[in-house]
């Protein structure tokens, strides 16, 4: 892992953003955020109380027993978008794009002033939902607005908020992600926010992975503010963005596995952004073949890292990779081995969660639970007393205990999102 500690307040980079909002018809629906078991318990309590005193439903709402969504997905997204605009500073750039069956630029990219903020907030408040979902067209229109003011020392980002599957225009996830990757090469990143349980989490995560941004799964009302705050706090406290990593291995060595599941293009891995004071651990397993008498010290090759620092300056580093050849017993005694093993265990659990999510998508719920039970056993067998291992164990056991009460779509997305957060370092710091 690489950690960049920052002891003084950093003046954040300026922002060049496009808010791309899904206004398809499904956005008029309420977001469902009560677990099924909680809903059943609530209904049973209500029925029992009605039988005893014939109380109206209003009393249960006032008592807090029932927590129904207060706003539609559309209203929640509008509220979050307005809060985002309010957080912008003079000198930033912002645009507003909406999409349903087609895309429309509601507010062209403009420099943020007190007056332009009010105009943007007014435009957001007037949005209405109807029609289908052409996500690619919306994203592309937002990226086009960002490109108008593309600057090296700005954070140039498209922020897509959607609750559904893409239904028209370009619908192939691979083609969409390919386009996102292409625009990222020009300096425009993409963050995606999936709202509710209808969206395609694999597509939205792929867009954020190939687009150098972040992916968020917003499954309930209370998370809207939290997720937007996380995104904007991240942009205000970034230590490194547009991070790429390449392993140039010496002859005789090859990559067996990239444990974080980062995908490489031409041998170059795109990594998640690193915030000030945080760290991102990236684990590789390497294969090699030694002769009967290997050397006591070997050159593995080079590690090339490129990124933009907190001031927007491009940084290139090349690190020579060397290692002593040790017996297993001597290796186990090295200071860093415990941390490596903990990270490896957590990333293996993340892989299991991704596999469980895929099993649920294939209709194999029992298979998914079996995968998670095996993962729980792996955590239980971990020899190290570590808070991260304990937290992962507790989370996994809670998931298993409530698996039968969750609808399959929520279960699938929860597992997918938890795997994503672990492999990108969002819960490993």
XYZ file of C-alpha atoms in Angstrom:
429
model
C 0.000 0.000 0.000
C 1.073 3.566 -0.576
C 0.046 6.171 1.980
C 0.247 9.891 1.463
C -0.150 11.780 4.733
C -1.133 15.398 4.517
C -0.804 17.432 7.689
C -1.957 20.752 6.352
C -5.214 21.795 4.763
C -5.133 21.409 1.004
C -6.764 23.974 -1.187
C -8.940 21.735 -3.317
C -8.651 21.553 -7.069
C -11.302 23.426 -8.977
C -14.180 21.369 -10.336
C -15.528 21.061 -13.863
C -18.656 18.936 -13.450
C -21.693 17.808 -15.360
C -24.684 16.527 -13.396
C -26.418 13.918 -15.578
C -29.812 12.979 -14.141
C -32.141 10.162 -15.166
C -35.676 11.573 -15.580
C -37.282 8.378 -16.902
C -40.752 7.453 -15.686
C -39.545 5.033 -13.007
C -37.892 7.934 -11.186
C -41.383 8.942 -10.026
C -41.516 5.842 -7.811
C -40.611 5.766 -4.135
C -37.296 4.161 -3.242
C -37.836 1.044 -1.129
C -35.484 0.843 1.814
C -37.012 -1.373 4.487
C -35.666 -4.926 4.747
C -38.466 -7.454 4.215
C -38.148 -8.806 7.757
C -38.515 -5.292 9.147
C -41.569 -4.653 6.974
C -43.177 -7.928 8.095
C -42.435 -7.098 11.729
C -43.904 -3.643 11.267
C -47.078 -5.022 9.660
C -47.511 -7.605 12.388
C -47.115 -4.930 15.047
C -49.630 -2.706 13.298
C -52.174 -5.515 12.956
C -51.812 -6.441 16.620
C -52.247 -2.843 17.724
C -55.259 -2.362 15.489
C -56.835 -5.478 16.981
C -56.314 -4.140 20.492
C -57.296 -0.518 20.131
C -58.417 -0.011 16.552
C -55.781 2.689 16.148
C -55.439 4.508 12.837
C -52.309 3.982 10.695
C -51.263 7.567 11.394
C -50.380 6.727 15.005
C -47.811 4.194 13.855
C -46.273 6.702 11.487
C -46.006 9.217 14.304
C -44.493 6.632 16.658
C -41.768 5.771 14.151
C -42.787 2.109 13.890
C -43.435 2.530 10.164
C -40.831 4.329 8.027
C -42.321 4.918 4.612
C -40.293 6.855 2.021
C -41.213 10.530 2.148
C -40.128 11.436 -1.399
C -39.897 9.837 -4.812
C -36.521 8.919 -6.307
C -36.858 11.986 -8.517
C -37.335 14.314 -5.548
C -34.451 12.706 -3.641
C -32.098 13.055 -6.606
C -33.145 16.672 -7.081
C -32.497 17.375 -3.415
C -29.021 15.810 -3.613
C -28.200 17.629 -6.873
C -29.217 20.977 -5.373
C -27.001 20.307 -2.371
C -24.144 19.488 -4.757
C -24.596 22.785 -6.616
C -24.699 24.681 -3.332
C -21.302 23.226 -2.414
C -19.619 24.530 -5.581
C -17.312 27.537 -5.416
C -16.725 30.489 -7.703
C -14.374 29.444 -10.476
C -15.831 25.938 -10.749
C -17.787 24.920 -13.864
C -21.073 23.027 -13.883
C -23.688 21.871 -16.392
C -27.012 20.045 -16.101
C -28.041 17.230 -18.443
C -31.147 15.040 -18.196
C -32.028 11.869 -20.051
C -34.983 9.598 -20.587
C -35.524 8.178 -24.078
C -33.140 10.907 -25.274
C -30.799 13.430 -23.671
C -31.274 17.163 -23.190
C -28.804 19.779 -21.988
C -30.861 21.855 -19.541
C -28.003 24.163 -18.549
C -24.875 24.522 -20.669
C -21.507 24.401 -18.922
C -21.033 27.695 -17.132
C -18.682 29.221 -14.583
C -20.097 29.125 -11.075
C -21.239 32.455 -9.650
C -23.895 33.259 -7.065
C -26.308 34.033 -9.896
C -25.553 30.925 -11.976
C -25.981 28.769 -8.863
C -29.506 30.098 -8.362
C -30.348 29.480 -12.018
C -29.027 25.911 -11.813
C -30.942 25.195 -8.598
C -34.121 26.570 -10.167
C -33.636 24.328 -13.202
C -33.094 21.244 -11.039
C -36.173 21.952 -8.937
C -38.342 22.046 -12.078
C -37.306 18.601 -13.384
C -40.089 16.080 -14.018
C -39.924 12.345 -14.760
C -41.323 10.484 -17.777
C -40.192 8.265 -20.673
C -37.550 5.547 -21.127
C -33.816 5.331 -20.373
C -31.001 6.237 -22.788
C -28.073 6.289 -20.378
C -25.322 6.430 -22.999
C -26.797 9.524 -24.635
C -27.094 11.265 -21.262
C -23.530 10.399 -20.256
C -22.133 11.477 -23.647
C -23.948 14.826 -23.499
C -22.550 15.407 -20.009
C -19.022 14.517 -21.132
C -19.377 16.918 -24.063
C -20.237 19.734 -21.649
C -17.217 18.947 -19.457
C -14.893 18.928 -22.486
C -15.897 22.530 -23.255
C -13.867 23.697 -20.223
C -11.382 20.843 -19.953
C -8.383 21.927 -17.866
C -5.446 19.874 -16.587
C -5.522 21.266 -13.063
C -9.281 20.826 -12.631
C -11.143 17.685 -11.624
C -13.154 17.131 -14.800
C -16.008 14.750 -14.034
C -19.373 13.483 -15.242
C -21.728 12.407 -12.438
C -24.505 10.065 -13.614
C -27.561 9.347 -11.434
C -29.895 6.618 -12.655
C -32.372 4.068 -11.325
C -32.806 1.818 -14.350
C -31.418 -0.366 -17.093
C -30.478 1.417 -20.294
C -33.308 0.790 -22.766
C -32.518 2.771 -25.914
C -29.573 4.178 -27.840
C -26.312 2.337 -27.164
C -27.253 -0.475 -24.764
C -24.240 -2.829 -24.939
C -22.373 -2.435 -21.593
C -19.004 -3.192 -23.232
C -19.522 -0.509 -25.861
C -20.616 2.031 -23.251
C -17.611 1.284 -21.019
C -15.299 1.470 -24.044
C -16.570 4.987 -24.769
C -16.182 5.981 -21.100
C -12.588 4.705 -21.157
C -11.865 6.681 -24.328
C -13.094 9.969 -22.860
C -11.165 9.250 -19.649
C -7.950 9.214 -21.690
C -8.679 12.849 -22.555
C -8.988 13.731 -18.854
C -12.743 13.412 -18.133
C -13.631 10.966 -15.348
C -17.028 9.399 -14.634
C -18.763 8.619 -11.323
C -22.036 6.688 -11.250
C -24.861 6.573 -8.699
C -27.273 3.633 -8.885
C -30.579 4.397 -7.181
C -32.905 1.655 -5.937
C -32.915 -1.906 -7.268
C -33.550 -1.665 -11.010
C -30.244 -0.410 -12.362
C -27.492 -2.529 -13.879
C -24.778 -2.532 -11.205
C -22.257 -4.302 -13.444
C -22.579 -1.559 -16.066
C -22.408 1.346 -13.608
C -19.402 -0.123 -11.825
C -17.664 -0.752 -15.150
C -18.295 2.861 -16.166
C -16.692 4.128 -12.941
C -13.795 1.657 -13.214
C -12.943 2.503 -16.809
C -13.782 6.157 -16.218
C -11.519 6.711 -13.200
C -14.365 7.743 -10.886
C -16.473 6.137 -8.155
C -19.521 3.870 -8.083
C -22.265 4.193 -5.465
C -25.245 1.991 -4.668
C -27.940 4.107 -3.034
C -30.413 1.637 -1.618
C -32.268 3.874 0.790
C -33.374 7.404 1.412
C -30.896 8.249 4.155
C -27.908 7.354 1.945
C -28.430 10.106 -0.625
C -26.755 12.824 1.426
C -24.052 10.421 2.605
C -23.097 9.305 -0.908
C -23.028 12.787 -2.398
C -21.063 14.046 0.586
C -18.566 11.208 0.093
C -18.119 12.085 -3.587
C -17.640 15.806 -2.978
C -15.476 15.301 0.104
C -13.330 13.012 -2.016
C -12.946 15.616 -4.742
C -12.078 18.242 -2.121
C -9.468 16.064 -0.368
C -7.904 14.151 -3.203
C -4.214 13.264 -2.978
C -3.945 11.418 -6.281
C -6.252 11.014 -9.274
C -5.992 9.383 -12.693
C -3.726 6.741 -11.198
C -2.317 4.090 -13.512
C 0.021 1.250 -12.650
C 2.063 -1.034 -14.863
C 4.195 -4.003 -13.857
C 7.108 -4.531 -16.244
C 8.307 -7.924 -15.067
C 11.669 -9.486 -15.790
C 11.927 -12.639 -17.851
C 10.741 -15.682 -15.937
C 8.032 -13.835 -13.973
C 4.369 -13.365 -14.859
C 1.221 -12.074 -13.165
C -0.867 -14.973 -11.867
C -3.660 -12.822 -10.416
C -4.498 -9.187 -9.711
C -6.216 -9.604 -6.332
C -8.187 -6.319 -6.475
C -9.764 -7.391 -9.786
C -8.568 -4.246 -11.541
C -8.690 -4.759 -15.289
C -5.680 -3.946 -17.455
C -5.644 -2.413 -20.918
C -2.355 -3.099 -22.718
C -0.880 -4.047 -19.350
C -1.898 -0.770 -17.673
C -4.193 -0.875 -14.631
C -6.483 2.037 -13.757
C -6.664 2.475 -9.971
C -9.126 4.213 -7.670
C -8.444 7.765 -6.496
C -6.544 8.118 -3.214
C -7.702 10.663 -0.635
C -5.371 12.631 1.617
C -4.277 10.529 4.580
C -5.704 7.310 3.089
C -3.991 4.394 1.435
C -4.783 1.989 -1.368
C -3.326 -1.502 -1.242
C -2.857 -3.283 -4.560
C -1.987 -6.981 -4.411
C -0.519 -9.115 -7.184
C 0.266 -12.807 -7.169
C 3.272 -13.630 -9.340
C 4.329 -16.943 -10.857
C 7.908 -17.924 -11.573
C 10.077 -20.974 -12.108
C 13.433 -21.193 -10.373
C 16.177 -23.631 -11.136
C 17.500 -26.132 -8.634
C 19.629 -23.436 -6.971
C 17.932 -20.037 -7.242
C 19.873 -16.871 -6.563
C 19.507 -15.416 -3.080
C 18.406 -12.077 -4.524
C 16.376 -11.482 -7.699
C 15.248 -8.532 -9.811
C 11.517 -8.822 -10.433
C 11.293 -5.906 -12.840
C 9.865 -2.383 -12.595
C 6.696 -0.791 -11.281
C 5.621 2.303 -13.238
C 3.078 4.621 -11.574
C 1.502 7.732 -13.067
C -0.988 10.063 -11.370
C -2.083 13.651 -10.852
C -1.294 15.048 -7.414
C -3.510 17.295 -5.255
C -2.436 20.334 -7.268
C -3.274 18.741 -10.596
C 0.367 18.171 -11.542
C 1.269 14.970 -13.371
C 3.694 12.676 -11.535
C 5.613 9.720 -12.973
C 7.487 7.224 -10.816
C 9.428 4.090 -11.726
C 10.291 1.735 -8.861
C 12.775 -1.095 -9.173
C 11.315 -4.335 -7.779
C 13.776 -6.588 -5.993
C 13.318 -9.437 -3.529
C 15.356 -11.799 -1.412
C 14.643 -15.481 -1.954
C 13.657 -16.873 1.447
C 12.309 -20.056 2.920
C 8.643 -20.060 3.930
C 9.683 -20.033 7.596
C 11.859 -16.916 7.209
C 9.246 -15.175 5.061
C 6.581 -15.684 7.740
C 8.721 -13.693 10.206
C 8.930 -10.543 8.073
C 7.228 -7.459 9.559
C 4.897 -6.775 6.632
C 3.649 -10.346 6.144
C 0.700 -10.037 8.543
C -0.668 -7.004 6.697
C -0.246 -8.731 3.340
C -2.115 -11.801 4.576
C -4.942 -9.704 6.029
C -5.317 -7.772 2.783
C -5.233 -11.029 0.815
C -7.958 -12.541 3.005
C -10.213 -9.500 2.681
C -9.770 -9.387 -1.090
C -10.560 -13.102 -1.332
C -13.772 -12.444 0.630
C -14.574 -9.623 -1.806
C -14.110 -12.075 -4.672
C -16.469 -14.519 -2.938
C -19.098 -11.779 -2.588
C -18.813 -10.950 -6.290
C -19.247 -14.664 -7.073
C -22.290 -14.811 -4.781
C -23.792 -11.815 -6.578
C -23.266 -13.566 -9.926
C -24.869 -16.742 -8.552
C -27.966 -14.805 -7.452
C -28.163 -13.206 -10.904
C -28.176 -16.730 -12.361
C -31.054 -17.708 -10.048
C -28.913 -19.830 -7.720
C -29.693 -18.341 -4.304
C -28.668 -21.458 -2.385
C -25.363 -21.528 -4.249
C -24.765 -17.895 -3.283
C -25.406 -18.659 0.384
C -23.018 -21.614 0.164
C -20.287 -19.339 -1.221
C -20.827 -16.890 1.630
C -20.793 -19.631 4.267
C -17.416 -20.793 2.908
C -16.197 -17.193 3.046
C -17.305 -16.945 6.675
C -15.333 -20.103 7.436
C -12.250 -18.593 5.788
C -12.530 -15.494 7.990
C -12.994 -17.649 11.076
C -9.801 -19.515 10.245
C -7.751 -16.313 9.941
C -4.934 -16.443 12.486
C -4.736 -12.687 13.058
C -6.769 -10.626 15.517
C -7.571 -7.605 13.375
C -10.502 -5.182 13.492
C -11.010 -5.403 9.716
C -11.279 -9.191 9.821
C -13.751 -8.994 12.730
C -15.856 -6.357 10.949
C -15.925 -8.439 7.761
C -16.934 -11.535 9.742
C -19.755 -9.700 11.532
C -21.024 -8.192 8.285
C -20.966 -11.545 6.502
C -22.750 -13.362 9.335
C -25.420 -10.640 9.442
C -25.909 -11.031 5.698
C -26.274 -14.798 6.040
C -28.753 -14.468 8.916
C -30.973 -12.122 6.902
C -30.484 -13.708 3.469
C -33.926 -15.341 3.474
C -35.665 -12.040 4.260
C -34.040 -9.938 1.526
C -35.424 -9.792 -1.982
C -32.939 -11.297 -4.421
C -32.222 -7.996 -6.208
C -31.247 -6.246 -2.965
C -29.148 -9.240 -1.915
C -27.368 -9.308 -5.280
C -26.606 -5.590 -5.287
C -25.461 -5.599 -1.651
C -22.904 -8.315 -2.373
C -21.736 -6.623 -5.563
C -21.298 -3.264 -3.845
C -19.523 -4.663 -0.785
C -17.064 -6.466 -3.071
C -16.478 -3.243 -5.010
C -15.807 -1.215 -1.850
C -13.261 -3.703 -0.551
C -11.297 -4.140 -3.757
C -11.082 -0.360 -4.324
C -9.952 0.331 -0.767
C -13.078 2.165 0.371
C -13.363 -0.032 3.464
C -9.766 -1.181 3.925
C -8.173 2.034 5.176
